[in-house]
Tab-separated table of N, CA and C in Angstrom:
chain	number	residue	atom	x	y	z
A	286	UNK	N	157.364	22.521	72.251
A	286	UNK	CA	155.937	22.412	72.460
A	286	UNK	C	155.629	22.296	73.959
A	287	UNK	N	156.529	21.290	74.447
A	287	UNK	CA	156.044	21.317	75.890
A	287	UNK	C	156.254	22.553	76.585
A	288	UNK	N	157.346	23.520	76.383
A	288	UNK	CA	157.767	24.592	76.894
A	288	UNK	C	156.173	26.045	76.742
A	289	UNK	N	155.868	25.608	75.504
A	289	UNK	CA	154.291	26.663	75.143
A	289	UNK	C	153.197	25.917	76.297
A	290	UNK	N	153.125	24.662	76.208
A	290	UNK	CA	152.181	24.091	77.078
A	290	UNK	C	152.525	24.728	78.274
A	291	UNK	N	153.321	24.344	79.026
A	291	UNK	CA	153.371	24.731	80.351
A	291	UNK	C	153.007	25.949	80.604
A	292	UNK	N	153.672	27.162	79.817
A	292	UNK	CA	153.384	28.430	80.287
A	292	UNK	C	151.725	28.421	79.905
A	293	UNK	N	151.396	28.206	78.839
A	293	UNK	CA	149.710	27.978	78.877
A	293	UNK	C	149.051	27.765	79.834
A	294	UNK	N	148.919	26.766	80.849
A	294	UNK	CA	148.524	26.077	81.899
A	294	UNK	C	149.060	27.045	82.507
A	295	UNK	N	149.996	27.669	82.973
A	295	UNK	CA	150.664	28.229	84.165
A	295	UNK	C	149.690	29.724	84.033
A	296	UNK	N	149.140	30.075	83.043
A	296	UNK	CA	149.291	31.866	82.448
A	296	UNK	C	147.388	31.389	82.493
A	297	UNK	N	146.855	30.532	82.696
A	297	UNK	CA	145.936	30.722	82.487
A	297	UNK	C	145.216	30.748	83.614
A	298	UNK	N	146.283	30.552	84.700
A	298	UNK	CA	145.590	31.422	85.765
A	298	UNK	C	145.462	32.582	85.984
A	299	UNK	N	144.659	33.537	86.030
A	299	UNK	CA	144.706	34.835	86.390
A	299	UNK	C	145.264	35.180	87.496
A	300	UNK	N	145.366	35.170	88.217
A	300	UNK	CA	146.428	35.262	89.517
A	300	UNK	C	148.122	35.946	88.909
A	301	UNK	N	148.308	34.433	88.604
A	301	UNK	CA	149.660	34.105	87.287
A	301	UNK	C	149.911	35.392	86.361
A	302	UNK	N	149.077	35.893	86.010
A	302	UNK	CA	148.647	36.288	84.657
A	302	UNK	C	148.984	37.867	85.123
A	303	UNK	N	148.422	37.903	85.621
A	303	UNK	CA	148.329	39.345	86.559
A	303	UNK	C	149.806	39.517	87.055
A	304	UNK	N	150.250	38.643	87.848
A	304	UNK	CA	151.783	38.679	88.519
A	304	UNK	C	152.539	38.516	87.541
A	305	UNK	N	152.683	38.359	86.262
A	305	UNK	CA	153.734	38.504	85.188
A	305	UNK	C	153.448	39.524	84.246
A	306	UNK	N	152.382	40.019	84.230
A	306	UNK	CA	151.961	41.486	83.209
A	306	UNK	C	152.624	42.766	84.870
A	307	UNK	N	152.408	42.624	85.971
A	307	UNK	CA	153.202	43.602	86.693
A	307	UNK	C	154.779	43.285	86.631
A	308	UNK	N	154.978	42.109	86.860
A	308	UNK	CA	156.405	42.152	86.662
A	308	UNK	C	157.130	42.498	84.891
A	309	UNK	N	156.172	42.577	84.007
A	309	UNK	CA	156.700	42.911	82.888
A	309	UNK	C	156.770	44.460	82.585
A	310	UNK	N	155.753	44.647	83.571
A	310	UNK	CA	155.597	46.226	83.212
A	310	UNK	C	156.408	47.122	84.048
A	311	UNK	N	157.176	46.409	85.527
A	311	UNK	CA	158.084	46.871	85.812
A	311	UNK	C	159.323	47.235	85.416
A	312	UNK	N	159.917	45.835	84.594
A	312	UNK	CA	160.886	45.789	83.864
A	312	UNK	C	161.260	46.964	82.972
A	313	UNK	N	160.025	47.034	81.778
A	313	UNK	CA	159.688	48.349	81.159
A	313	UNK	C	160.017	49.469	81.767
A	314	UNK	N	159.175	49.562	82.854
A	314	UNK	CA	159.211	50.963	83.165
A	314	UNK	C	160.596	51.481	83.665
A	315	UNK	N	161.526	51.003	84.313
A	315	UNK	CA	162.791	50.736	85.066
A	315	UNK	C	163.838	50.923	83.285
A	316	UNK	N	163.486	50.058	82.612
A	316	UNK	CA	164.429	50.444	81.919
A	316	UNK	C	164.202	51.545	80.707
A	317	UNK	N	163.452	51.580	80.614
A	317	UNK	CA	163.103	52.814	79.988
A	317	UNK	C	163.025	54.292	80.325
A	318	UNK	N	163.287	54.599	81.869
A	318	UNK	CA	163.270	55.266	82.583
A	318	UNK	C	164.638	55.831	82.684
A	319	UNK	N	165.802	54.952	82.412
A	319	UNK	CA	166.955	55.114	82.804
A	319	UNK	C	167.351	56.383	82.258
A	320	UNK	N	167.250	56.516	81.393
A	320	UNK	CA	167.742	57.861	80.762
A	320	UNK	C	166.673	58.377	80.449
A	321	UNK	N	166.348	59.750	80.670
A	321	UNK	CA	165.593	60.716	79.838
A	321	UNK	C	165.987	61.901	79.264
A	322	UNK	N	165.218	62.036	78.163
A	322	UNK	CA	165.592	64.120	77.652
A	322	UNK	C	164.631	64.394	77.202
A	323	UNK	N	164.621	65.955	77.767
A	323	UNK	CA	163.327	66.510	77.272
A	323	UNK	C	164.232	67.667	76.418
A	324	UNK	N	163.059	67.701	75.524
A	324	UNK	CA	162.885	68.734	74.403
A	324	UNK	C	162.150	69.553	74.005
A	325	UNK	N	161.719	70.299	73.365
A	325	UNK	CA	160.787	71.379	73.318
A	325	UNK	C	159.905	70.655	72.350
A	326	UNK	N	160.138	69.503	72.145
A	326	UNK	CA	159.078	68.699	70.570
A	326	UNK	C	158.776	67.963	71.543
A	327	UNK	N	157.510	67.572	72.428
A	327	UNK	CA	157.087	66.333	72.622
A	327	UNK	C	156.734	65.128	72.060
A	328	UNK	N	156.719	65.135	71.034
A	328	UNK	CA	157.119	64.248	69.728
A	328	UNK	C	158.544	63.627	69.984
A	329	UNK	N	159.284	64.048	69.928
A	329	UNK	CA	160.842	63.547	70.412
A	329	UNK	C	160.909	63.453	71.924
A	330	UNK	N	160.470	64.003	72.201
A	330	UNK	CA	160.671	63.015	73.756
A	330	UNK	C	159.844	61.838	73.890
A	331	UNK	N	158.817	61.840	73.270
A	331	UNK	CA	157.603	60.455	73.223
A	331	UNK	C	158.434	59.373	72.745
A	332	UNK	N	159.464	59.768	71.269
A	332	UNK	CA	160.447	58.619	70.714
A	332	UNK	C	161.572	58.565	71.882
A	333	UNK	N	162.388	59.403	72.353
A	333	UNK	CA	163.446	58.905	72.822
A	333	UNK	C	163.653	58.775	74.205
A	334	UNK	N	162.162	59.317	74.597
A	334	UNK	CA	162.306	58.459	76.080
A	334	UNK	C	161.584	57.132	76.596
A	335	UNK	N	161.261	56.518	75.411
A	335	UNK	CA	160.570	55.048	75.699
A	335	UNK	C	160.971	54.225	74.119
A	336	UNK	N	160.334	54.949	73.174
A	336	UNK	CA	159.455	53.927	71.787
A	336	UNK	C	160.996	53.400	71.483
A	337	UNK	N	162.025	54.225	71.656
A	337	UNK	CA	162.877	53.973	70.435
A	337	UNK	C	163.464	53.101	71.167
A	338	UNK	N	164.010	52.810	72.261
A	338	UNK	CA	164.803	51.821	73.149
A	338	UNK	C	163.982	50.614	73.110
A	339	UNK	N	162.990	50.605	72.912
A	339	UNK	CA	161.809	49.321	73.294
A	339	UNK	C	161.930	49.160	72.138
A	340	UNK	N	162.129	49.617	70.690
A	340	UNK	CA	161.872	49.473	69.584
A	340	UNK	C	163.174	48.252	69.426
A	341	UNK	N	164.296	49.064	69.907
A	341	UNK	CA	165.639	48.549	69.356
A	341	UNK	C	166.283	47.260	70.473
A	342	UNK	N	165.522	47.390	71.719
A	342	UNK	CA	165.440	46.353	72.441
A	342	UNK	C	164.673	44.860	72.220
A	343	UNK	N	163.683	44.840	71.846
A	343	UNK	CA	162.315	44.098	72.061
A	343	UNK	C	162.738	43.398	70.178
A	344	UNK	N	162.560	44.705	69.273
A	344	UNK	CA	162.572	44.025	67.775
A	344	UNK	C	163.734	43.281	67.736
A	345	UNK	N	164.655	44.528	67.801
A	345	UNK	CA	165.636	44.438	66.647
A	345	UNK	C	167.224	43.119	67.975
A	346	UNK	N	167.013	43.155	69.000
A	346	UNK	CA	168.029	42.331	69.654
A	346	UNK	C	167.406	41.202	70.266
A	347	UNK	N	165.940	41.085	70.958
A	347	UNK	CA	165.351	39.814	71.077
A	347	UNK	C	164.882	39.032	70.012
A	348	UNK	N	164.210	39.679	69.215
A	348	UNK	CA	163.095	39.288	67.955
A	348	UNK	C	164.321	38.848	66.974
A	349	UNK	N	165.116	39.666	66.595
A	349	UNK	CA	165.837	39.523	65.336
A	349	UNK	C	165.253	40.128	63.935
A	350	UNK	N	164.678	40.972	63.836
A	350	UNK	CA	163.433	41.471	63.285
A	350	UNK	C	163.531	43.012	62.687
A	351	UNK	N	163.237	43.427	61.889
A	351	UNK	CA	162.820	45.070	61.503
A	351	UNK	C	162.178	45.430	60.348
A	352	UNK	N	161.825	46.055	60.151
A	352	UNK	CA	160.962	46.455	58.816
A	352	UNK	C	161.680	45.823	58.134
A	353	UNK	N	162.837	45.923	57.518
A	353	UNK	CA	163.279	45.617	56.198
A	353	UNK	C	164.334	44.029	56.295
A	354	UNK	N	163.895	43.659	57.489
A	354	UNK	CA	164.617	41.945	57.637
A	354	UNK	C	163.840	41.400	58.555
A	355	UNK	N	163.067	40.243	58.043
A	355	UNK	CA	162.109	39.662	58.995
A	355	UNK	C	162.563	38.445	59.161
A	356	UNK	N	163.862	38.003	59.053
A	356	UNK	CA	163.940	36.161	58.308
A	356	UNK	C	164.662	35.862	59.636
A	357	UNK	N	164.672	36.486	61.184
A	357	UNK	CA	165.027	36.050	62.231
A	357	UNK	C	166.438	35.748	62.945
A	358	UNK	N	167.292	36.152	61.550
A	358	UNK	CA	168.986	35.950	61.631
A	358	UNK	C	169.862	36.869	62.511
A	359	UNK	N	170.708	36.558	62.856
A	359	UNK	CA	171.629	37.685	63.622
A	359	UNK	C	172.591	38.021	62.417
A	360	UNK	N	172.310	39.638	62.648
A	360	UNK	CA	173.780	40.166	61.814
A	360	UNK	C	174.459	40.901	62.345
A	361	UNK	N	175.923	40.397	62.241
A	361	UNK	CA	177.088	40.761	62.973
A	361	UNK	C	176.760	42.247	63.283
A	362	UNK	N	176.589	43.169	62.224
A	362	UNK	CA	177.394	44.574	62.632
A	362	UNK	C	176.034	45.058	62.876
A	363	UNK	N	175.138	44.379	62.190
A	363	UNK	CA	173.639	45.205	62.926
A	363	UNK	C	173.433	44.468	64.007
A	364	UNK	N	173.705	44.023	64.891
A	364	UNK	CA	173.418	43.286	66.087
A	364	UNK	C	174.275	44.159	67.066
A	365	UNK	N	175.604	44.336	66.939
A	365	UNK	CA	176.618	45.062	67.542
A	365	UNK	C	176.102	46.774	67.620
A	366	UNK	N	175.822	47.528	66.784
A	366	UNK	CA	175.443	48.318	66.327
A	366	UNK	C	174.076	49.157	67.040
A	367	UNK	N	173.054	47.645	67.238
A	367	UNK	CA	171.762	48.074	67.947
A	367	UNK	C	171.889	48.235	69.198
A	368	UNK	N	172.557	47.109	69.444
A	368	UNK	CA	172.942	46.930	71.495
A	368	UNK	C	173.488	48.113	71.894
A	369	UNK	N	174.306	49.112	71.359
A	369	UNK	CA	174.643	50.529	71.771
A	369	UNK	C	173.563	51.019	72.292
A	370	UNK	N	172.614	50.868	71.550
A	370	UNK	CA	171.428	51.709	72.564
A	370	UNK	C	171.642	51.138	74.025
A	371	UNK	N	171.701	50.296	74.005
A	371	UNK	CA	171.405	49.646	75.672
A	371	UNK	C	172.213	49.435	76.107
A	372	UNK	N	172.934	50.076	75.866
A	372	UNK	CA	174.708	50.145	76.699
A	372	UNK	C	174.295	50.904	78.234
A	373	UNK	N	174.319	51.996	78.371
A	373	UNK	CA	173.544	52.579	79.375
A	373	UNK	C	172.512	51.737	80.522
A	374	UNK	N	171.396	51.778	79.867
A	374	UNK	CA	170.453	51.196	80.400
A	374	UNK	C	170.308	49.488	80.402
A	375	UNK	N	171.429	48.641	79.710
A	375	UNK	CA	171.353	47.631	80.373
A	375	UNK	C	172.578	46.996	79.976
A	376	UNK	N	173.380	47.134	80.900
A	376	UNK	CA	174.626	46.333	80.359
A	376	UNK	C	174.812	45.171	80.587
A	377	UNK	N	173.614	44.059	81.282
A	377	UNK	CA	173.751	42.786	80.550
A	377	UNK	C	172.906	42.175	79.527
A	378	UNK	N	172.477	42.957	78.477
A	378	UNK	CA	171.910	42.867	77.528
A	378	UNK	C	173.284	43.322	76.586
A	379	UNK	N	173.584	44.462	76.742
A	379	UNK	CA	174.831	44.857	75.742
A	379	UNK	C	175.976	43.808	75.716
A	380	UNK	N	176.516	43.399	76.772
A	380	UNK	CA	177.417	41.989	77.102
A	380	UNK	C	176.957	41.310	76.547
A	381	UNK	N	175.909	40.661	76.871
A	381	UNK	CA	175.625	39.310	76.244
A	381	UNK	C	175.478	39.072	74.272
A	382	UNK	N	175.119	40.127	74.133
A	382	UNK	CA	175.010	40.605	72.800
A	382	UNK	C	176.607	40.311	72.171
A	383	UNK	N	177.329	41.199	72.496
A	383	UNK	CA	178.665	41.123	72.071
A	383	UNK	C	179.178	39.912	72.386
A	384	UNK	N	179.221	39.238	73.554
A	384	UNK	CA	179.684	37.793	73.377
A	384	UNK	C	179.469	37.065	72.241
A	385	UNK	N	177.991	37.005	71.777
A	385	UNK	CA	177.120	36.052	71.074
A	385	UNK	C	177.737	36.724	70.128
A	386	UNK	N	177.991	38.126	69.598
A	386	UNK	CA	178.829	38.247	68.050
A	386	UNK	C	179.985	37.266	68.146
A	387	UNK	N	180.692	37.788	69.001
A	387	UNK	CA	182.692	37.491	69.347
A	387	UNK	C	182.464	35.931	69.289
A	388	UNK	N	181.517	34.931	69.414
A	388	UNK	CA	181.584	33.335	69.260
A	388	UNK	C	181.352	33.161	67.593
A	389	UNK	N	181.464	34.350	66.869
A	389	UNK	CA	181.246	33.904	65.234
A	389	UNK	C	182.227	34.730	64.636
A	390	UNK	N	183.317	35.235	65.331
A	390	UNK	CA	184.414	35.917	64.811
A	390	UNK	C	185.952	34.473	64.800
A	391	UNK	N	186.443	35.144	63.468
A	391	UNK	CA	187.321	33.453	63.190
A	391	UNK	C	188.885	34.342	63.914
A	392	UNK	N	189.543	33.234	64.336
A	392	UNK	CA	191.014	34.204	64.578
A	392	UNK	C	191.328	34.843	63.804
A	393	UNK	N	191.330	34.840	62.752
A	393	UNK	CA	192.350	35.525	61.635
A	393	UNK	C	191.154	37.366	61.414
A	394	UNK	N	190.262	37.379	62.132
A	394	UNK	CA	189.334	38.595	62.359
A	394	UNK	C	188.189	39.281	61.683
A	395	UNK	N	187.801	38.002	60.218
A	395	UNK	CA	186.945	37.757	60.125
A	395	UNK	C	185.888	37.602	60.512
A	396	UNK	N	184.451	38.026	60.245
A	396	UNK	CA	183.609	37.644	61.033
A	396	UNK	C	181.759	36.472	59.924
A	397	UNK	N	181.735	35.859	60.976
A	397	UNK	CA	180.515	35.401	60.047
A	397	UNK	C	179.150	36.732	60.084
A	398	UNK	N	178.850	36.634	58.843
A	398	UNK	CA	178.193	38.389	58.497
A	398	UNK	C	176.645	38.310	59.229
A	399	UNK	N	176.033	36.986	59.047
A	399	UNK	CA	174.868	36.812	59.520
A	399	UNK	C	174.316	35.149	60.035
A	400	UNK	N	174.061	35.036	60.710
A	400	UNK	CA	173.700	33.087	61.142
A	400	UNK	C	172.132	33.123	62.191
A	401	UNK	N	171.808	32.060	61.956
A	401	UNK	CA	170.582	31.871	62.339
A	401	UNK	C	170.964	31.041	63.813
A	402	UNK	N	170.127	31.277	65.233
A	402	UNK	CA	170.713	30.327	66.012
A	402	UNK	C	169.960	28.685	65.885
């Protein structure tokens, strides 16, 4: 709670507000930028040079989230699986990802299938 407060107070300056919607939109743009392809469908380039990386970035590896699992859990092989996208364009997002699996893998090479943090 205190952590929502503060940024409240902090964000409700416009000043503030302004200097973290540019720095967010930099971020974006920089990594979404990293790779492009064009195609003769601008339809597919609209998905795969922004929506789908932001899709699989933002939902499915910050959020924990997708159409068909909303309950906020990490799952092993869909967690591992998504971060490929962002292998490329951000490899300390892809690292950190795979660590956070490899701390729920047992020696014997098992893995825990899904856990909430």
């Amino acid at each position: 709670i205190e952590g929502a407060i503060s940024m409240a107070l902090k964000y409700r300056d416009t000043y503030e507000a302004d200097k973290a919607l540019l720095r967010i939109k930099g971020y974006w743009n920089r990594t979404l930028r990293t790779i492009q392809v064009k195609t003769p469908d601008e339809s597919m380039n609209i998905l795969a040079n922004g929506w789908l990386l932001y899709q699989t970035i933002s939902c499915r590896i910050w959020a924990r989230s997708a159409f068909y699992q909303s309950g906020g859990a990490y799952g092993f092989r869909d967690q591992l699986q998504d971060v490929m996208a962002a292998a490329y364009v951000s490899p300390e997002i892809t690292k950190k990802q795979i660590l956070n699996c490899c701390a729920h893998q047992f020696l014997e090479g098992d893995v825990q299938h899904w856990w909430h943090p």
